[in-house]
Amino acid sequence: MSIISTNYFDSPSNNSLSLHDIQCFDSAVGRYVVTAISLAYILFILPVSVFVLYLGFQQWKQCSLSGATVTYSDFFTYNMAVIEFIGVFGYAFNYCSTYAKLQVMLIVGAFLWSFIWPAQTLFPILTCVEHYLAVVRPITYRGLRQAGGVRIRNIITGSIWLICFIWGIFVILLVDHYYKRVIAAFVLILSLIVTVFCSLSVLRVLIRPRPGKVGRDRVQIDQSKRRAIHTILIIMGVLWLKICGNVITNVIRFSTQLIARCVAEGLAFLVILPSSLVLPLLFLQRAGKLPNCKHITGAG
């Protein structure tokens, strides 16, 4: 998302730090947009992230006593909550920079809120893949729950953190926004393809159940499959929203009207916000903290 003008980076020594293509930072409308986006993100994301991390700490203590393992979905959600917590600081710097007008604060804020974008897409995709394996490839899934699978999970998670860091640097240093948009579009489309594949595979297993289970066992298995397809469809819906929203806002950004371009930034935020909330809210539902959504839970 681009909400800061390049006005602060007009000196020859800082041309490589041309962060954004929207010149609304110094306008009254731009300041309202930046303030609204930053405060909304902080008010929505901070309480949810803190609550998820608190519940995660409680679960970690219980698992330490019982010897149980944390599910992959929960593990991905904890990482997502930490990254969103970092994003809160980014938007806080972003908000303060609208008034302090300090270049360092601007750069730090831009890096931190750019840092979270890959995680908002990749961790939900990993959650979809986990549900796919749990339903369609149960033997493989059980094998991945062992020590070797945990190592793979940790390596993949560490790689996502590295990608987030690289993307943050990439957004700050790259002048040509065309390449950033192409990469972002490629990642979103690839992620959508993965979720569609996972949802169709799980739906096929749900429609054509395997023989061998009867009675209560069959009912429990079918319920688990339904929970998996519900979760995957929710994540796929969020990705569709993100893709459609990005297309619309990028079209608006070509407008010659400053107000239209600034409003596009607000719309871009609205389509990003569900990506930040989807995993934490699904986790809170699995933990029984969202009693009105009892039919949507996680795998395993």
Short mmCIF file of C-alpha atoms in Angstrom, two decimals:
data_model
loop_
_atom_site.label_atom_id
_atom_site.label_comp_id
_atom_site.label_asym_id
_atom_site.label_seq_id
_atom_site.Cartn_x
_atom_site.Cartn_y
_atom_site.Cartn_z
CA MET A 1 0.00 0.00 0.00
CA SER A 2 1.37 3.41 -0.88
CA ILE A 3 0.28 6.36 1.16
CA ILE A 4 3.34 8.56 1.49
CA SER A 5 4.44 11.17 -0.99
CA THR A 6 7.92 11.29 -2.46
CA ASN A 7 8.22 14.95 -1.47
CA TYR A 8 10.57 14.13 1.39
CA PHE A 9 12.91 12.28 -0.94
CA ASP A 10 13.41 14.82 -3.70
CA SER A 11 17.09 15.46 -2.99
CA PRO A 12 19.54 13.79 -5.41
CA SER A 13 21.08 11.72 -2.61
CA ASN A 14 17.72 10.13 -1.82
CA ASN A 15 16.32 9.39 -5.27
CA SER A 16 16.65 5.65 -4.61
CA LEU A 17 14.19 6.02 -1.73
CA SER A 18 11.27 7.10 -3.92
CA LEU A 19 8.71 5.01 -2.07
CA HIS A 20 5.33 5.86 -3.48
CA ASP A 21 3.42 6.89 -6.55
CA ILE A 22 0.62 8.82 -4.80
CA GLN A 23 1.23 12.50 -4.13
CA CYS A 24 -1.30 12.99 -1.37
CA PHE A 25 0.84 12.96 1.75
CA ASP A 26 1.10 16.72 2.10
CA SER A 27 -2.52 17.48 1.23
CA ALA A 28 -5.30 17.78 3.79
CA VAL A 29 -7.11 14.80 2.25
CA GLY A 30 -3.90 12.79 2.34
CA ARG A 31 -3.34 13.49 6.01
CA TYR A 32 -6.91 12.41 6.79
CA VAL A 33 -6.41 9.19 4.83
CA VAL A 34 -3.10 8.40 6.53
CA THR A 35 -4.52 9.16 9.96
CA ALA A 36 -7.67 7.10 9.41
CA ILE A 37 -5.78 4.11 8.00
CA SER A 38 -3.13 4.11 10.71
CA LEU A 39 -5.56 4.48 13.61
CA ALA A 40 -7.96 1.90 12.17
CA TYR A 41 -5.17 -0.64 11.73
CA ILE A 42 -3.89 -0.08 15.26
CA LEU A 43 -7.36 -0.25 16.82
CA PHE A 44 -8.37 -3.39 14.90
CA ILE A 45 -5.13 -5.37 14.82
CA LEU A 46 -3.40 -4.57 18.10
CA PRO A 47 -6.07 -5.99 20.48
CA VAL A 48 -6.56 -9.11 18.34
CA SER A 49 -2.82 -9.79 18.05
CA VAL A 50 -2.23 -9.31 21.77
CA PHE A 51 -5.15 -11.60 22.62
CA VAL A 52 -3.95 -14.30 20.22
CA LEU A 53 -0.43 -14.17 21.65
CA TYR A 54 -1.82 -14.34 25.18
CA LEU A 55 -3.87 -17.44 24.33
CA GLY A 56 -0.86 -18.88 22.54
CA PHE A 57 1.26 -18.45 25.65
CA GLN A 58 -1.40 -20.21 27.72
CA GLN A 59 -1.55 -23.04 25.18
CA TRP A 60 2.24 -23.32 25.16
CA LYS A 61 2.27 -23.78 28.94
CA GLN A 62 -0.39 -26.48 28.71
CA CYS A 63 1.48 -28.27 25.93
CA SER A 64 4.68 -28.14 27.97
CA LEU A 65 2.95 -29.88 30.87
CA SER A 66 1.06 -32.45 28.81
CA GLY A 67 3.67 -33.12 26.12
CA ALA A 68 1.18 -32.26 23.37
CA THR A 69 2.22 -30.42 20.21
CA VAL A 70 0.86 -27.20 18.80
CA THR A 71 -1.05 -27.65 15.55
CA TYR A 72 0.48 -26.14 12.45
CA SER A 73 -2.49 -23.81 11.98
CA ASP A 74 -1.99 -22.42 15.48
CA PHE A 75 1.76 -22.11 14.93
CA PHE A 76 1.22 -20.13 11.72
CA THR A 77 -1.32 -17.93 13.49
CA TYR A 78 1.13 -17.10 16.30
CA ASN A 79 3.72 -16.05 13.74
CA MET A 80 1.09 -13.99 11.93
CA ALA A 81 0.15 -12.27 15.20
CA VAL A 82 3.79 -11.35 15.89
CA ILE A 83 4.22 -9.98 12.37
CA GLU A 84 1.00 -7.98 12.62
CA PHE A 85 2.28 -6.62 15.93
CA ILE A 86 5.31 -5.38 13.99
CA GLY A 87 2.93 -3.87 11.45
CA VAL A 88 1.23 -1.92 14.24
CA PHE A 89 4.52 -0.15 14.91
CA GLY A 90 4.83 0.54 11.19
CA TYR A 91 1.46 2.24 11.04
CA ALA A 92 2.23 4.11 14.26
CA PHE A 93 5.41 5.49 12.66
CA ASN A 94 3.39 6.20 9.54
CA TYR A 95 0.85 8.21 11.53
CA CYS A 96 3.50 10.16 13.44
CA SER A 97 5.39 10.96 10.25
CA THR A 98 2.38 12.85 8.88
CA TYR A 99 2.99 15.50 11.52
CA ALA A 100 6.65 15.14 12.52
CA LYS A 101 7.76 14.96 8.85
CA LEU A 102 10.97 13.17 9.76
CA GLN A 103 12.56 11.20 6.94
CA VAL A 104 13.88 8.46 9.24
CA MET A 105 10.44 7.93 10.76
CA LEU A 106 8.94 7.78 7.28
CA ILE A 107 11.42 5.15 6.11
CA VAL A 108 11.04 2.99 9.23
CA GLY A 109 7.26 3.11 8.99
CA ALA A 110 7.33 2.22 5.29
CA PHE A 111 9.63 -0.74 5.94
CA LEU A 112 7.55 -2.10 8.82
CA TRP A 113 4.17 -1.97 7.12
CA SER A 114 5.68 -3.35 3.91
CA PHE A 115 7.25 -6.13 6.01
CA ILE A 116 3.86 -7.66 6.81
CA TRP A 117 2.50 -7.99 3.26
CA PRO A 118 4.07 -11.36 2.28
CA ALA A 119 3.01 -12.93 5.59
CA GLN A 120 -0.58 -11.81 5.07
CA THR A 121 -0.66 -14.00 1.98
CA LEU A 122 1.75 -16.85 2.68
CA PHE A 123 0.67 -17.91 6.18
CA PRO A 124 -3.00 -18.30 5.14
CA ILE A 125 -1.82 -20.35 2.16
CA LEU A 126 0.16 -22.65 4.46
CA THR A 127 -2.98 -23.05 6.56
CA CYS A 128 -4.90 -24.12 3.45
CA VAL A 129 -2.17 -26.60 2.56
CA GLU A 130 -2.29 -28.05 6.08
CA HIS A 131 -6.05 -28.62 5.81
CA TYR A 132 -5.58 -30.14 2.36
CA LEU A 133 -3.00 -32.60 3.69
CA ALA A 134 -5.11 -33.43 6.75
CA VAL A 135 -8.11 -34.38 4.60
CA VAL A 136 -6.70 -35.57 1.27
CA ARG A 137 -3.30 -36.93 2.36
CA PRO A 138 -3.84 -38.03 5.97
CA ILE A 139 -0.87 -40.44 6.05
CA THR A 140 1.50 -37.73 4.80
CA TYR A 141 -0.03 -35.29 7.27
CA ARG A 142 0.53 -37.61 10.22
CA GLY A 143 4.13 -38.08 9.12
CA LEU A 144 4.64 -34.32 9.01
CA ARG A 145 3.48 -34.06 12.61
CA GLN A 146 6.65 -35.88 13.65
CA ALA A 147 10.07 -34.30 14.31
CA GLY A 148 11.04 -34.20 10.63
CA GLY A 149 7.83 -32.39 9.73
CA VAL A 150 8.36 -29.88 12.52
CA ARG A 151 11.79 -29.06 11.10
CA ILE A 152 10.25 -28.51 7.67
CA ARG A 153 7.60 -26.27 9.24
CA ASN A 154 10.24 -24.23 11.04
CA ILE A 155 12.36 -23.86 7.89
CA ILE A 156 9.35 -22.70 5.86
CA THR A 157 8.33 -20.27 8.59
CA GLY A 158 11.84 -18.87 8.83
CA SER A 159 11.88 -18.46 5.05
CA ILE A 160 8.68 -16.42 5.20
CA TRP A 161 10.23 -14.12 7.79
CA LEU A 162 13.22 -13.68 5.48
CA ILE A 163 10.92 -12.95 2.54
CA CYS A 164 9.13 -10.33 4.63
CA PHE A 165 12.43 -8.64 5.42
CA ILE A 166 13.54 -8.69 1.78
CA TRP A 167 10.18 -7.34 0.62
CA GLY A 168 10.39 -4.46 3.10
CA ILE A 169 13.82 -3.49 1.76
CA PHE A 170 12.61 -4.04 -1.79
CA VAL A 171 9.68 -1.64 -1.39
CA ILE A 172 11.89 1.07 0.09
CA LEU A 173 14.73 0.90 -2.42
CA LEU A 174 13.01 0.12 -5.71
CA VAL A 175 12.07 3.25 -7.63
CA ASP A 176 10.09 1.54 -10.41
CA HIS A 177 6.74 0.55 -8.92
CA TYR A 178 5.86 -1.55 -11.99
CA TYR A 179 8.04 -4.45 -10.83
CA LYS A 180 6.60 -4.36 -7.33
CA ARG A 181 3.07 -4.56 -8.69
CA VAL A 182 3.96 -7.40 -11.05
CA ILE A 183 5.54 -9.42 -8.22
CA ALA A 184 2.60 -8.73 -5.90
CA ALA A 185 0.10 -9.74 -8.59
CA PHE A 186 2.04 -12.93 -9.34
CA VAL A 187 2.10 -13.92 -5.64
CA LEU A 188 -1.63 -13.23 -5.21
CA ILE A 189 -2.63 -15.16 -8.33
CA LEU A 190 -0.39 -18.11 -7.43
CA SER A 191 -1.85 -18.12 -3.92
CA LEU A 192 -5.36 -18.11 -5.32
CA ILE A 193 -4.53 -21.08 -7.56
CA VAL A 194 -3.26 -23.00 -4.51
CA THR A 195 -6.41 -22.28 -2.49
CA VAL A 196 -8.68 -23.26 -5.39
CA PHE A 197 -6.79 -26.54 -5.79
CA CYS A 198 -6.99 -27.25 -2.05
CA SER A 199 -10.69 -26.43 -1.86
CA LEU A 200 -11.61 -28.57 -4.88
CA SER A 201 -9.53 -31.48 -3.56
CA VAL A 202 -11.14 -31.34 -0.12
CA LEU A 203 -14.60 -30.93 -1.66
CA ARG A 204 -14.03 -33.99 -3.84
CA VAL A 205 -13.12 -36.09 -0.79
CA LEU A 206 -16.13 -34.72 1.07
CA ILE A 207 -18.51 -35.63 -1.76
CA ARG A 208 -16.95 -39.05 -2.37
CA PRO A 209 -15.97 -40.34 1.10
CA ARG A 210 -13.61 -43.26 1.36
CA PRO A 211 -14.96 -46.60 2.61
CA GLY A 212 -13.99 -48.18 5.90
CA LYS A 213 -15.59 -45.94 8.50
CA VAL A 214 -19.15 -46.25 9.77
CA GLY A 215 -21.39 -44.69 12.36
CA ARG A 216 -19.93 -42.11 14.71
CA ASP A 217 -16.44 -42.34 13.15
CA ARG A 218 -17.85 -41.44 9.74
CA VAL A 219 -19.76 -38.48 11.20
CA GLN A 220 -16.65 -37.16 12.96
CA ILE A 221 -14.57 -37.49 9.79
CA ASP A 222 -17.21 -35.70 7.71
CA GLN A 223 -17.38 -32.88 10.26
CA SER A 224 -13.60 -32.50 10.14
CA LYS A 225 -13.70 -32.31 6.34
CA ARG A 226 -16.45 -29.70 6.45
CA ARG A 227 -14.46 -27.60 8.89
CA ALA A 228 -11.48 -27.84 6.56
CA ILE A 229 -13.44 -26.75 3.49
CA HIS A 230 -15.03 -23.88 5.43
CA THR A 231 -11.60 -22.61 6.49
CA ILE A 232 -10.16 -22.91 2.98
CA LEU A 233 -13.15 -21.14 1.43
CA ILE A 234 -12.87 -18.28 3.92
CA ILE A 235 -9.19 -17.82 3.09
CA MET A 236 -9.93 -18.06 -0.63
CA GLY A 237 -12.63 -15.40 -0.27
CA VAL A 238 -10.16 -13.09 1.46
CA LEU A 239 -7.67 -13.60 -1.39
CA TRP A 240 -10.34 -12.86 -3.99
CA LEU A 241 -11.20 -9.68 -2.11
CA LYS A 242 -7.54 -8.71 -1.99
CA ILE A 243 -7.01 -9.31 -5.71
CA CYS A 244 -10.18 -7.51 -6.82
CA GLY A 245 -9.49 -4.64 -4.45
CA ASN A 246 -5.94 -4.26 -5.71
CA VAL A 247 -7.13 -4.16 -9.32
CA ILE A 248 -9.74 -1.49 -8.56
CA THR A 249 -7.43 0.68 -6.48
CA ASN A 250 -4.62 0.49 -9.04
CA VAL A 251 -7.06 1.64 -11.73
CA ILE A 252 -8.14 4.56 -9.55
CA ARG A 253 -4.50 5.52 -8.98
CA PHE A 254 -4.22 6.45 -12.67
CA SER A 255 -6.73 9.24 -12.08
CA THR A 256 -5.50 12.80 -12.41
CA GLN A 257 -7.61 13.83 -9.42
CA LEU A 258 -5.61 13.99 -6.20
CA ILE A 259 -8.63 13.21 -4.03
CA ALA A 260 -9.42 10.08 -6.08
CA ARG A 261 -5.87 8.82 -5.72
CA CYS A 262 -5.89 9.43 -1.97
CA VAL A 263 -9.25 7.70 -1.58
CA ALA A 264 -7.76 4.73 -3.46
CA GLU A 265 -5.32 4.36 -0.58
CA GLY A 266 -8.19 4.00 1.85
CA LEU A 267 -9.77 1.35 -0.37
CA ALA A 268 -6.46 -0.48 -0.58
CA PHE A 269 -6.35 -0.62 3.20
CA LEU A 270 -9.90 -2.00 3.40
CA VAL A 271 -8.99 -4.97 1.18
CA ILE A 272 -5.77 -5.62 3.13
CA LEU A 273 -7.40 -5.59 6.57
CA PRO A 274 -9.23 -8.96 6.16
CA SER A 275 -5.88 -10.58 5.30
CA SER A 276 -4.58 -9.44 8.67
CA LEU A 277 -7.62 -10.70 10.56
CA VAL A 278 -8.49 -14.00 8.89
CA LEU A 279 -6.02 -16.30 10.71
CA PRO A 280 -6.40 -14.65 14.15
CA LEU A 281 -10.20 -14.79 13.94
CA LEU A 282 -10.17 -18.42 12.82
CA PHE A 283 -7.84 -19.18 15.72
CA LEU A 284 -10.11 -17.41 18.21
CA GLN A 285 -13.04 -19.41 16.87
CA ARG A 286 -11.13 -22.69 17.33
CA ALA A 287 -10.31 -21.56 20.86
CA GLY A 288 -14.02 -21.03 21.54
CA LYS A 289 -13.77 -17.25 21.82
CA LEU A 290 -16.22 -16.58 18.97
CA PRO A 291 -19.30 -18.54 20.08
CA ASN A 292 -21.48 -17.30 17.23
CA CYS A 293 -19.30 -19.06 14.62
CA LYS A 294 -19.12 -22.56 16.04
CA HIS A 295 -19.31 -24.32 12.70
CA ILE A 296 -15.99 -22.93 11.43
CA THR A 297 -12.96 -24.50 13.02
CA GLY A 298 -9.52 -25.69 12.12
CA ALA A 299 -8.10 -28.98 11.06
CA GLY A 300 -6.78 -31.58 13.37
#
